[in-house]
mmCIF file of C-alpha atoms in Angstrom:
data_model
loop_
_atom_site.group_PDB
_atom_site.id
_atom_site.type_symbol
_atom_site.label_atom_id
_atom_site.label_comp_id
_atom_site.label_asym_id
_atom_site.label_seq_id
_atom_site.Cartn_x
_atom_site.Cartn_y
_atom_site.Cartn_z
ATOM 1 C CA MET A 18 57.681 5.912 28.896
ATOM 2 C CA PRO A 19 55.101 7.029 26.391
ATOM 3 C CA TYR A 20 55.267 5.775 22.847
ATOM 4 C CA LEU A 21 53.581 6.813 19.646
ATOM 5 C CA ARG A 22 51.814 3.975 17.920
ATOM 6 C CA ILE A 23 51.837 4.848 14.239
ATOM 7 C CA THR A 24 49.799 2.917 11.685
ATOM 8 C CA LEU A 25 49.975 3.553 7.956
ATOM 9 C CA LEU A 26 46.410 3.766 6.683
ATOM 10 C CA ARG A 27 46.921 5.119 3.190
ATOM 11 C CA SER A 28 49.199 3.687 0.562
ATOM 12 C CA ALA A 29 52.349 5.536 -0.367
ATOM 13 C CA ILE A 30 52.296 4.526 -4.024
ATOM 14 C CA GLY A 31 52.856 7.478 -6.282
ATOM 15 C CA LEU A 32 53.840 9.859 -3.534
ATOM 16 C CA PRO A 33 56.911 12.055 -3.835
ATOM 17 C CA LYS A 34 60.236 10.825 -2.629
ATOM 18 C CA PRO A 35 60.523 13.005 0.475
ATOM 19 C CA THR A 36 57.308 11.472 1.774
ATOM 20 C CA LEU A 37 58.509 7.988 0.960
ATOM 21 C CA GLY A 38 61.689 8.799 2.784
ATOM 22 C CA VAL A 39 59.804 9.784 5.898
ATOM 23 C CA LEU A 40 57.838 6.563 5.853
ATOM 24 C CA LYS A 41 61.008 4.588 5.408
ATOM 25 C CA ALA A 42 62.562 6.406 8.333
ATOM 26 C CA LEU A 43 59.561 5.595 10.474
ATOM 27 C CA GLY A 44 59.764 1.962 9.399
ATOM 28 C CA LEU A 45 56.390 1.840 7.694
ATOM 29 C CA ARG A 46 56.845 -0.445 4.721
ATOM 30 C CA LYS A 47 53.315 -1.459 3.914
ATOM 31 C CA ARG A 48 49.805 -0.255 4.440
ATOM 32 C CA LEU A 49 48.386 -1.111 7.880
ATOM 33 C CA ALA A 50 51.857 -1.684 9.239
ATOM 34 C CA THR A 51 52.274 -0.485 12.815
ATOM 35 C CA VAL A 52 55.378 0.846 14.490
ATOM 36 C CA TYR A 53 56.122 2.164 17.927
ATOM 37 C CA HIS A 54 58.409 5.127 18.459
ATOM 38 C CA PRO A 55 59.224 6.879 21.704
ATOM 39 C CA VAL A 56 57.702 10.312 21.898
ATOM 40 C CA SER A 57 60.199 12.960 20.892
ATOM 41 C CA PRO A 58 60.162 16.177 18.841
ATOM 42 C CA SER A 59 61.869 14.492 15.885
ATOM 43 C CA VAL A 60 59.311 11.702 15.711
ATOM 44 C CA ALA A 61 56.515 14.222 16.074
ATOM 45 C CA GLY A 62 57.947 16.141 13.152
ATOM 46 C CA GLN A 63 58.100 13.013 11.043
ATOM 47 C CA VAL A 64 54.476 12.278 11.858
ATOM 48 C CA PHE A 65 53.557 15.807 10.805
ATOM 49 C CA ARG A 66 55.126 15.190 7.439
ATOM 50 C CA VAL A 67 52.880 12.187 6.794
ATOM 51 C CA LYS A 68 49.935 13.079 8.967
ATOM 52 C CA GLU A 69 47.373 12.539 6.201
ATOM 53 C CA LEU A 70 48.442 8.941 5.697
ATOM 54 C CA VAL A 71 48.798 7.821 9.222
ATOM 55 C CA ASP A 72 46.892 7.078 12.399
ATOM 56 C CA VAL A 73 48.664 7.980 15.613
ATOM 57 C CA GLN A 74 47.973 7.021 19.165
ATOM 58 C CA GLU A 75 49.946 7.685 22.301
ATOM 59 C CA VAL A 76 50.410 4.599 24.433
ATOM 60 C CA GLU A 77 52.407 3.665 27.457
ATOM 61 C CA GLU A 78 54.169 0.549 26.283
ATOM 62 C CA ARG A 79 55.212 -0.877 22.966
ATOM 63 C CA LEU A 80 54.104 -4.250 21.693
ATOM 64 C CA THR A 81 56.445 -6.597 19.905
ATOM 65 C CA ARG A 82 55.644 -8.112 16.543
ATOM 66 C CA GLU A 83 54.755 -11.419 18.142
ATOM 67 C CA GLU A 84 52.430 -9.733 20.606
ATOM 68 C CA MET A 85 50.687 -7.784 17.863
ATOM 69 C CA ARG A 86 50.290 -10.966 15.896
ATOM 70 C CA GLU A 87 48.668 -12.675 18.863
ATOM 71 C CA TRP A 88 46.161 -9.864 19.239
ATOM 72 C CA ARG A 89 45.274 -10.134 15.592
ATOM 73 C CA ARG A 90 44.690 -13.844 15.767
ATOM 74 C CA PRO A 91 40.930 -14.522 15.588
ATOM 75 C CA GLU A 92 39.020 -16.729 17.963
ATOM 76 C CA SER A 93 38.394 -20.209 16.749
ATOM 77 C CA GLY A 94 34.679 -20.014 17.388
ATOM 78 C CA PHE A 95 34.355 -23.631 18.492
ATOM 79 C CA TRP A 96 35.569 -26.119 21.027
ATOM 80 C CA VAL A 97 35.712 -29.880 20.860
ATOM 81 C CA GLU A 98 33.032 -31.372 23.053
ATOM 82 C CA LYS A 99 33.595 -35.010 22.414
ATOM 83 C CA ARG A 100 36.388 -36.874 20.762
ATOM 84 C CA VAL A 101 36.050 -40.200 19.083
ATOM 85 C CA GLY A 102 39.141 -41.683 20.667
ATOM 86 C CA GLY A 103 38.449 -40.270 24.119
ATOM 87 C CA ASP A 104 40.840 -37.784 25.715
ATOM 88 C CA ARG A 105 44.122 -37.937 23.920
ATOM 89 C CA GLY A 106 47.020 -38.549 26.258
ATOM 90 C CA GLY A 107 44.952 -37.664 29.287
ATOM 91 C CA GLU A 108 45.562 -33.957 28.802
ATOM 92 C CA GLY A 109 42.984 -31.696 30.342
ATOM 93 C CA LYS A 110 43.316 -28.912 27.794
ATOM 94 C CA ILE A 111 40.645 -28.619 25.131
ATOM 95 C CA LEU A 112 42.280 -28.692 21.720
ATOM 96 C CA GLY A 113 41.166 -26.683 18.771
ATOM 97 C CA GLN A 114 40.359 -23.708 20.919
ATOM 98 C CA SER A 115 42.234 -20.473 20.935
ATOM 99 C CA VAL A 116 42.842 -19.681 24.567
ATOM 100 C CA ARG A 117 43.955 -16.171 25.336
ATOM 101 C CA MET B 5 55.255 18.061 29.857
ATOM 102 C CA LEU B 6 56.774 16.818 26.665
ATOM 103 C CA SER B 7 53.867 14.475 26.067
ATOM 104 C CA ARG B 8 51.431 17.322 26.704
ATOM 105 C CA ASN B 9 53.078 19.435 24.023
ATOM 106 C CA VAL B 10 53.111 16.519 21.667
ATOM 107 C CA LYS B 11 49.460 15.848 22.378
ATOM 108 C CA ARG B 12 48.530 19.431 21.736
ATOM 109 C CA ALA B 13 50.579 19.536 18.562
ATOM 110 C CA LEU B 14 49.112 16.354 17.217
ATOM 111 C CA LEU B 15 45.563 17.229 18.093
ATOM 112 C CA ASP B 16 45.669 20.692 16.577
ATOM 113 C CA SER B 17 45.732 19.407 13.048
ATOM 114 C CA ARG B 18 42.794 17.149 12.553
ATOM 115 C CA TRP B 19 42.828 14.576 9.823
ATOM 116 C CA PRO B 20 39.523 15.352 8.139
ATOM 117 C CA LEU B 21 37.374 12.674 6.559
ATOM 118 C CA PRO B 22 36.041 13.264 3.058
ATOM 119 C CA PRO B 23 32.536 14.792 2.900
ATOM 120 C CA THR B 24 29.597 12.473 3.415
ATOM 121 C CA PHE B 25 28.604 12.323 -0.219
ATOM 122 C CA LEU B 26 32.027 10.983 -1.123
ATOM 123 C CA LEU B 27 32.044 8.275 1.506
ATOM 124 C CA PRO B 28 30.972 4.810 0.444
ATOM 125 C CA TRP B 29 27.216 4.591 0.727
ATOM 126 C CA ALA B 30 27.446 1.653 3.051
ATOM 127 C CA ALA B 31 29.637 3.555 5.459
ATOM 128 C CA THR B 32 26.720 5.534 6.810
ATOM 129 C CA LEU B 33 24.663 2.454 7.523
ATOM 130 C CA THR B 34 25.037 1.406 11.065
ATOM 131 C CA THR B 35 23.236 -0.653 13.567
ATOM 132 C CA VAL B 36 24.901 1.225 16.383
ATOM 133 C CA SER B 37 22.395 1.911 19.053
ATOM 134 C CA HIS B 38 22.728 5.222 20.824
ATOM 135 C CA ALA B 39 20.888 3.844 23.776
ATOM 136 C CA THR B 40 24.146 2.568 25.109
ATOM 137 C CA GLU B 41 25.747 5.960 25.496
ATOM 138 C CA ALA B 42 26.812 6.947 28.952
ATOM 139 C CA SER B 43 23.743 8.995 29.696
ATOM 140 C CA ASN B 44 21.397 6.146 28.895
ATOM 141 C CA ILE B 45 23.057 3.414 30.856
ATOM 142 C CA PRO B 46 21.423 2.995 34.256
ATOM 143 C CA PRO B 47 23.689 3.888 37.164
ATOM 144 C CA PRO B 48 24.282 0.374 38.524
ATOM 145 C CA LEU B 49 25.639 -0.704 35.161
ATOM 146 C CA VAL B 50 27.734 2.395 34.643
ATOM 147 C CA ASN B 51 29.752 1.522 37.683
ATOM 148 C CA ALA B 52 30.134 -2.085 36.690
ATOM 149 C CA SER B 53 33.685 -3.131 36.237
ATOM 150 C CA GLN B 54 32.818 -5.669 33.558
ATOM 151 C CA HIS B 55 32.171 -4.727 29.990
ATOM 152 C CA VAL B 56 28.604 -4.102 28.908
ATOM 153 C CA SER B 57 27.482 -6.074 25.900
ATOM 154 C CA PRO B 58 24.224 -4.766 24.464
ATOM 155 C CA GLU B 59 21.922 -7.021 22.419
ATOM 156 C CA ARG B 60 18.982 -6.066 20.328
ATOM 157 C CA LEU B 61 16.111 -7.858 18.691
ATOM 158 C CA GLU B 62 15.222 -6.743 15.184
ATOM 159 C CA ARG B 63 11.919 -7.817 13.705
ATOM 160 C CA ARG B 64 12.104 -8.529 10.029
ATOM 161 C CA HIS B 65 8.859 -8.719 8.029
ATOM 162 C CA ASP B 66 8.289 -8.720 4.321
ATOM 163 C CA GLN B 67 6.942 -5.206 4.350
ATOM 164 C CA THR B 68 9.722 -3.499 6.235
ATOM 165 C CA SER B 69 12.828 -2.279 4.478
ATOM 166 C CA SER B 70 16.218 -3.643 5.254
ATOM 167 C CA ASN B 71 17.151 -0.560 7.232
ATOM 168 C CA THR B 72 14.654 -0.803 10.029
ATOM 169 C CA SER B 73 15.284 1.462 12.917
ATOM 170 C CA PRO B 74 16.670 -0.487 15.810
ATOM 171 C CA ALA B 75 14.603 -1.181 18.854
ATOM 172 C CA ALA B 76 15.773 0.050 22.200
ATOM 173 C CA ALA B 77 18.952 -1.754 22.975
ATOM 174 C CA PRO B 78 18.712 -3.873 26.064
ATOM 175 C CA THR B 79 21.747 -3.759 28.216
ATOM 176 C CA LEU B 80 23.213 -7.147 28.749
ATOM 177 C CA GLN B 81 25.996 -7.678 31.205
ATOM 178 C CA PRO B 82 28.289 -10.532 30.306
ATOM 179 C CA ALA B 83 27.644 -13.158 32.844
ATOM 180 C CA ASN B 84 29.761 -14.280 35.587
ATOM 181 C CA THR B 85 28.153 -16.298 38.272
ATOM 182 C CA SER B 86 27.341 -13.300 40.397
ATOM 183 C CA THR B 87 25.668 -10.871 37.951
ATOM 184 C CA PRO B 88 23.360 -12.434 35.369
ATOM 185 C CA PRO B 89 22.475 -10.090 32.521
ATOM 186 C CA ALA B 90 19.351 -8.011 32.316
ATOM 187 C CA LEU B 91 17.127 -8.106 29.264
ATOM 188 C CA SER B 92 14.972 -5.313 28.032
ATOM 189 C CA GLU B 93 11.230 -5.420 27.611
ATOM 190 C CA SER B 94 11.257 -5.983 23.871
ATOM 191 C CA VAL B 95 13.714 -8.848 24.004
ATOM 192 C CA ARG B 96 11.828 -10.538 26.812
ATOM 193 C CA THR B 97 8.541 -10.344 24.975
ATOM 194 C CA LEU B 98 9.825 -11.411 21.575
ATOM 195 C CA LEU B 99 12.426 -13.959 22.544
ATOM 196 C CA PRO B 100 9.843 -16.642 23.420
ATOM 197 C CA VAL B 101 8.120 -16.000 20.103
ATOM 198 C CA LEU B 102 11.417 -16.481 18.325
ATOM 199 C CA ALA B 103 12.038 -19.649 20.266
ATOM 200 C CA ALA B 104 8.627 -21.034 19.410
ATOM 201 C CA GLN B 105 9.004 -20.400 15.710
ATOM 202 C CA GLY B 106 11.229 -23.248 14.574
ATOM 203 C CA PRO B 107 13.296 -24.126 12.638
ATOM 204 C CA HIS B 108 16.062 -21.676 13.415
ATOM 205 C CA TYR B 109 19.131 -20.535 11.583
ATOM 206 C CA ILE B 110 22.340 -19.159 12.894
ATOM 207 C CA THR B 111 25.299 -17.235 11.539
ATOM 208 C CA ALA B 112 28.138 -19.000 13.283
ATOM 209 C CA HIS B 113 31.651 -17.607 13.116
ATOM 210 C CA LEU B 114 34.675 -19.852 12.790
ATOM 211 C CA TYR B 115 37.874 -17.833 12.966
ATOM 212 C CA ASP B 116 35.699 -14.744 12.484
ATOM 213 C CA ARG B 117 34.336 -16.014 9.167
ATOM 214 C CA PRO B 118 30.530 -16.249 9.037
ATOM 215 C CA TYR B 119 28.648 -19.380 8.082
ATOM 216 C CA LEU B 120 24.881 -19.390 7.768
ATOM 217 C CA LEU B 121 23.767 -22.704 9.216
ATOM 218 C CA THR B 122 20.713 -24.613 10.213
ATOM 219 C CA ALA B 123 20.218 -28.084 11.628
ATOM 220 C CA GLY B 124 21.212 -30.742 9.129
ATOM 221 C CA ASP B 125 23.527 -28.592 7.028
ATOM 222 C CA THR B 126 26.751 -29.938 5.618
ATOM 223 C CA VAL B 127 29.528 -27.342 5.693
ATOM 224 C CA ARG B 128 32.678 -27.566 3.670
ATOM 225 C CA LEU B 129 35.099 -25.302 5.483
ATOM 226 C CA PRO B 130 37.666 -23.492 3.349
ATOM 227 C CA PHE B 131 40.453 -24.847 5.501
ATOM 228 C CA HIS B 132 41.694 -28.050 7.031
ATOM 229 C CA MET B 133 40.889 -28.178 10.723
ATOM 230 C CA LYS B 134 43.809 -29.664 12.610
ATOM 231 C CA ASN B 135 43.639 -31.871 15.697
ATOM 232 C CA VAL B 136 40.163 -33.211 14.985
ATOM 233 C CA GLU B 137 39.143 -36.566 13.640
ATOM 234 C CA PRO B 138 35.986 -37.749 11.929
ATOM 235 C CA GLY B 139 33.356 -38.261 14.585
ATOM 236 C CA ASP B 140 34.459 -35.517 16.913
ATOM 237 C CA VAL B 141 31.660 -33.242 18.089
ATOM 238 C CA LEU B 142 32.337 -29.526 17.982
ATOM 239 C CA ARG B 143 30.388 -26.939 19.862
ATOM 240 C CA LEU B 144 30.147 -23.688 17.952
ATOM 241 C CA ASN B 145 30.021 -20.812 20.367
ATOM 242 C CA ARG B 146 30.447 -17.664 18.311
ATOM 243 C CA ALA B 147 27.365 -16.414 16.505
ATOM 244 C CA SER B 148 26.280 -13.004 15.379
ATOM 245 C CA VAL B 149 22.740 -13.713 14.218
ATOM 246 C CA LEU B 150 20.126 -16.159 15.416
ATOM 247 C CA GLY B 151 16.795 -16.183 13.647
ATOM 248 C CA SER B 152 13.657 -17.887 12.567
ATOM 249 C CA ARG B 153 11.317 -17.239 9.699
ATOM 250 C CA GLU B 154 10.111 -13.853 10.876
ATOM 251 C CA TYR B 155 12.319 -12.852 13.775
ATOM 252 C CA THR B 156 16.012 -12.258 14.110
ATOM 253 C CA LEU B 157 18.190 -11.805 17.128
ATOM 254 C CA LYS B 158 21.293 -9.789 16.429
ATOM 255 C CA ALA B 159 24.020 -8.448 18.595
ATOM 256 C CA ALA B 160 24.411 -4.700 18.475
ATOM 257 C CA ALA B 161 26.985 -3.528 16.014
ATOM 258 C CA ALA B 162 30.380 -2.261 16.981
ATOM 259 C CA THR B 163 31.097 1.411 16.705
ATOM 260 C CA PRO B 164 32.796 1.875 13.360
ATOM 261 C CA ALA B 165 35.961 3.748 14.152
ATOM 262 C CA LEU B 166 38.755 3.912 11.665
ATOM 263 C CA LYS B 167 40.826 6.280 13.711
ATOM 264 C CA SER B 168 42.058 5.922 17.227
ATOM 265 C CA PRO B 169 40.183 7.965 19.773
ATOM 266 C CA SER B 170 41.392 11.462 20.369
ATOM 267 C CA MET B 171 42.956 12.308 23.681
ATOM 268 C CA SER B 172 40.074 14.442 24.806
ATOM 269 C CA SER B 173 38.491 14.291 28.174
ATOM 270 C CA SER B 174 35.067 13.241 26.921
ATOM 271 C CA LEU B 175 34.110 9.598 26.914
ATOM 272 C CA VAL B 176 34.580 8.028 23.533
ATOM 273 C CA LEU B 177 32.898 4.947 22.202
ATOM 274 C CA ASP B 178 35.869 2.711 21.722
ATOM 275 C CA ASP B 179 35.779 -0.996 21.395
ATOM 276 C CA THR B 180 39.241 -1.808 22.554
ATOM 277 C CA THR B 181 40.096 0.215 25.597
ATOM 278 C CA GLY B 182 37.594 -1.539 27.781
ATOM 279 C CA SER B 183 35.603 1.579 28.506
ATOM 280 C CA LEU B 184 32.094 1.152 29.727
ATOM 281 C CA GLU B 185 30.642 1.670 26.290
ATOM 282 C CA SER B 186 32.344 -1.410 25.000
ATOM 283 C CA HIS B 187 30.133 -3.353 22.743
ATOM 284 C CA SER B 188 29.455 -6.991 22.721
ATOM 285 C CA MET B 189 32.724 -7.967 21.088
ATOM 286 C CA VAL B 190 33.990 -8.386 24.601
ATOM 287 C CA MET B 191 33.257 -11.913 25.538
ATOM 288 C CA PRO B 192 32.022 -13.044 28.905
ATOM 289 C CA GLU B 193 34.405 -13.853 31.683
ATOM 290 C CA PRO B 194 36.088 -17.244 31.642
ATOM 291 C CA GLY B 195 34.066 -18.356 34.613
ATOM 292 C CA VAL B 196 31.000 -18.809 32.483
ATOM 293 C CA SER B 197 32.022 -19.280 28.907
ATOM 294 C CA SER B 198 33.587 -22.546 28.013
ATOM 295 C CA SER B 199 36.065 -20.976 25.668
ATOM 296 C CA GLY B 200 38.721 -18.571 26.872
ATOM 297 C CA SER B 201 37.572 -15.023 27.039
ATOM 298 C CA ARG B 202 38.982 -12.743 24.448
ATOM 299 C CA ILE B 203 40.849 -9.921 26.099
ATOM 300 C CA MET B 204 40.783 -6.824 23.968
ATOM 301 C CA PRO B 205 44.142 -5.655 22.644
ATOM 302 C CA PRO B 206 45.655 -2.863 24.686
ATOM 303 C CA HIS B 207 45.869 -0.489 21.762
ATOM 304 C CA PHE B 208 43.436 0.490 19.085
ATOM 305 C CA VAL B 209 43.853 -1.547 15.908
ATOM 306 C CA PRO B 210 42.052 0.301 13.116
ATOM 307 C CA HIS B 211 41.961 -2.322 10.414
ATOM 308 C CA ILE B 212 40.767 -4.977 12.777
ATOM 309 C CA ALA B 213 38.169 -2.729 14.367
ATOM 310 C CA ALA B 214 36.752 -1.817 10.984
ATOM 311 C CA GLY B 215 35.607 -5.334 10.198
ATOM 312 C CA LYS B 216 34.694 -6.469 13.657
ATOM 313 C CA VAL B 217 31.454 -8.294 14.237
ATOM 314 C CA SER B 218 29.743 -8.424 17.589
ATOM 315 C CA TYR B 219 28.610 -11.757 18.920
ATOM 316 C CA LEU B 220 25.585 -13.021 20.770
ATOM 317 C CA ASP B 221 25.740 -14.346 24.259
ATOM 318 C CA GLU B 222 26.861 -17.969 24.215
ATOM 319 C CA ARG B 223 24.112 -19.137 26.481
ATOM 320 C CA LEU B 224 21.367 -18.147 24.086
ATOM 321 C CA PHE B 225 21.928 -21.006 21.682
ATOM 322 C CA VAL B 226 23.371 -24.468 21.387
ATOM 323 C CA CYS B 227 24.981 -25.440 18.124
ATOM 324 C CA ARG B 228 26.763 -28.736 17.658
ATOM 325 C CA ALA B 229 28.501 -30.017 14.576
ATOM 326 C CA VAL B 230 30.145 -33.315 13.815
ATOM 327 C CA VAL B 231 33.335 -33.628 11.852
ATOM 328 C CA MET B 232 32.450 -35.811 8.915
ATOM 329 C CA GLY B 233 35.821 -36.045 7.287
ATOM 330 C CA VAL B 234 38.282 -34.341 5.040
ATOM 331 C CA GLU B 235 37.844 -33.608 1.390
ATOM 332 C CA SER B 236 40.568 -32.634 -1.023
ATOM 333 C CA GLU B 237 40.439 -30.721 -4.275
ATOM 334 C CA PRO B 238 41.683 -32.129 -7.562
ATOM 335 C CA LEU B 239 45.420 -31.866 -8.067
ATOM 336 C CA ARG B 240 46.370 -28.478 -9.476
ATOM 337 C CA VAL B 241 49.672 -27.876 -11.171
ATOM 338 C CA LYS B 242 50.892 -24.318 -11.591
ATOM 339 C CA GLU B 243 53.603 -23.835 -14.172
ATOM 340 C CA LYS B 244 55.999 -21.041 -13.447
ATOM 341 C CA THR B 245 58.233 -19.771 -16.169
ATOM 342 C CA LYS B 246 59.412 -16.607 -17.864
ATOM 343 C CA ARG B 247 59.428 -15.571 -21.476
ATOM 344 C CA ARG B 248 62.298 -16.927 -23.602
ATOM 345 C CA GLN B 249 63.208 -19.239 -20.737
ATOM 346 C CA ARG B 250 62.950 -22.938 -21.375
ATOM 347 C CA LYS B 251 62.981 -24.083 -17.819
ATOM 348 C CA ILE B 252 59.426 -24.607 -16.474
ATOM 349 C CA LYS B 253 58.949 -25.072 -12.791
ATOM 350 C CA LYS B 254 55.837 -26.986 -11.718
ATOM 351 C CA VAL B 255 54.199 -26.423 -8.360
ATOM 352 C CA LYS B 256 51.607 -28.908 -7.138
ATOM 353 C CA SER B 257 48.620 -27.934 -4.995
ATOM 354 C CA LYS B 258 46.091 -30.225 -3.450
ATOM 355 C CA HIS B 259 44.352 -28.484 -0.590
ATOM 356 C CA ARG B 260 42.271 -30.300 1.970
ATOM 357 C CA TYR B 261 39.010 -29.124 3.471
ATOM 358 C CA THR B 262 37.195 -30.280 6.584
ATOM 359 C CA ILE B 263 33.538 -31.243 6.273
ATOM 360 C CA LEU B 264 31.212 -30.595 9.184
ATOM 361 C CA ARG B 265 27.605 -31.526 9.611
ATOM 362 C CA VAL B 266 25.434 -29.426 11.881
ATOM 363 C CA LYS B 267 23.661 -32.011 13.945
ATOM 364 C CA GLU B 268 21.884 -29.765 16.383
ATOM 365 C CA LEU B 269 20.820 -26.166 16.574
ATOM 366 C CA ARG B 270 18.762 -25.186 19.568
ATOM 367 C CA GLY B 271 17.882 -21.654 20.231
ATOM 368 C CA PRO B 272 17.237 -19.241 21.526
ATOM 369 C CA VAL B 273 17.303 -20.909 24.880
ATOM 370 C CA CYS B 274 14.844 -18.440 26.240
ATOM 371 C CA ALA B 275 14.262 -20.322 29.428
ATOM 372 C CA ALA B 276 17.874 -19.686 30.153
ATOM 373 C CA ALA B 277 17.463 -16.075 29.166
ATOM 374 C CA GLN B 278 14.582 -15.777 31.554
ATOM 375 C CA ALA B 279 16.633 -17.406 34.219
ATOM 376 C CA MET B 280 19.296 -14.816 33.701
ATOM 377 C CA HIS B 281 17.127 -12.018 34.898
ATOM 378 C CA THR B 282 15.093 -14.040 37.346
ATOM 379 C CA GLY B 283 17.932 -13.539 39.734
ATOM 380 C CA LEU B 284 17.413 -9.828 39.368
ATOM 381 C CA ALA B 285 13.667 -10.014 39.860
ATOM 382 C CA HIS B 286 13.907 -9.377 43.536
ATOM 383 C CA LYS B 287 16.643 -6.817 43.335
ATOM 384 C CA ASP B 288 16.750 -3.333 41.892
ATOM 385 C CA TYR B 289 15.280 -3.949 38.493
ATOM 386 C CA GLY B 290 11.753 -4.942 39.316
ATOM 387 C CA ILE B 291 11.458 -7.467 36.502
ATOM 388 C CA SER B 292 8.677 -9.962 36.845
ATOM 389 C CA SER B 293 9.338 -13.666 37.182
ATOM 390 C CA PRO B 294 8.749 -15.918 34.194
ATOM 391 C CA PRO B 295 5.087 -16.546 33.446
ATOM 392 C CA SER B 296 3.591 -19.672 34.894
ATOM 393 C CA HIS B 297 2.100 -20.858 31.653
ATOM 394 C CA TRP B 298 5.516 -21.652 30.255
ATOM 395 C CA SER B 299 5.808 -25.211 29.160
ATOM 396 C CA TYR B 300 7.202 -27.875 31.389
ATOM 397 C CA ALA B 301 9.958 -28.779 28.988
ATOM 398 C CA VAL B 302 11.185 -25.224 28.852
ATOM 399 C CA ARG B 303 11.222 -24.860 32.598
ATOM 400 C CA VAL B 304 12.928 -28.142 33.185
ATOM 401 C CA SER B 305 15.692 -27.170 30.821
ATOM 402 C CA LEU B 306 16.054 -23.982 32.828
ATOM 403 C CA SER B 307 16.891 -25.866 35.986
ATOM 404 C CA GLN B 308 19.075 -28.376 34.247
ATOM 405 C CA ILE B 309 21.205 -25.910 32.447
ATOM 406 C CA PHE B 310 21.705 -23.395 35.166
ATOM 407 C CA ALA B 311 20.845 -25.197 38.361
ATOM 408 C CA MET B 312 19.072 -22.111 39.535
ATOM 409 C CA PRO B 313 17.924 -22.077 43.125
ATOM 410 C CA GLY B 314 14.275 -21.404 43.586
ATOM 411 C CA PRO B 315 10.933 -23.134 43.457
ATOM 412 C CA SER B 316 10.951 -26.498 41.759
ATOM 413 C CA TYR B 317 8.804 -26.562 38.727
ATOM 414 C CA ALA B 318 6.099 -29.147 39.019
ATOM 415 C CA PRO B 319 5.242 -30.840 35.760
ATOM 416 C CA LYS B 320 2.165 -29.449 34.118
ATOM 417 C CA ASN B 321 0.433 -30.070 30.852
ATOM 418 C CA PHE B 322 2.652 -29.322 27.926
ATOM 419 C CA VAL B 323 1.408 -25.958 26.760
ATOM 420 C CA MET B 324 3.402 -23.564 24.652
ATOM 421 C CA SER B 325 1.728 -20.243 24.420
ATOM 422 C CA THR B 326 2.953 -17.002 22.985
ATOM 423 C CA SER B 327 2.977 -13.914 25.142
#
């Protein structure tokens, strides 16, 4: 089922109330917030109302907040080569490294 | 059909950017190389299923301005064990010169924050690194710039795109959909890199894409740092209160910061870079094998690091010559 991924790129401060209402209806509270809505004529109309503020993309599946947060998480940029106390607990996983 | 109407409706009204003279002056600066567009990529690489990560060498002298025109971007495939990357002519000729001109510096990225480092530096990170103890050795594997006094090796810049790509049929340079023009933000496959490969997010993320930095290949440098310890700032007390309110709330802050010391910075490991395309020497690319006057130490490190099959390098007199 296709979704519209809508990201608020411009701030809504100082805009008239109808526009603020549309953003509230879409669920866009802050700048750079992202919401997913299923594609429908009503959602398309809402996007038209705020099209200058918003970036829209059509995608197949929606991501949850936790998933979006994981994608945003940066790489650590390092891994621990040698530990002073040897391997801790015999675990084979390298700590301090963001594994995706 | 509904999605087609929606697409057409959404695409009809374009969101125009302001005119060029109103854009920030830095927005027009780009190190994007157009050599990596679809028409310029050689056919064997166009059909590659992996992402292409271009790298480019930029020579920096005192006379040249900061906005030098980029050299031809060599196409570098991220390595898995079967397809080592190919280097262009300019990188192959200048990389040994860069390697010979020590000491080197590197812009290493920890959690995407850049740190300009050289061997022997003490770094006070702006955060407390968990799960490490003083004495642990870290290997830094994300770097965007590797340079010496006169030469700099940079990864090609990402395509600056603040808007998601339009749904047109033409190929669009997009750094997140995994198209064949993906830039070097895409890390090599897990088979080669020691760290987990970063899989690009499935959807375009504009505010992340805007600030993205592209990284060098991990195998081109070796950077090790030791955790020295943890430092803490002086105790700060923030008083929170309101006017005409006698109650004052005090909030204590005493942040801790990890100290690293860069104990080793080796790079670029050009013997390894030569080894990367040696495997292609006898295939379609017609690249010559590494010159025989390369020093013994360099060639030994080649075999040690990559265990490349081939002729064993007999020890010769230690001669380092520039090409």
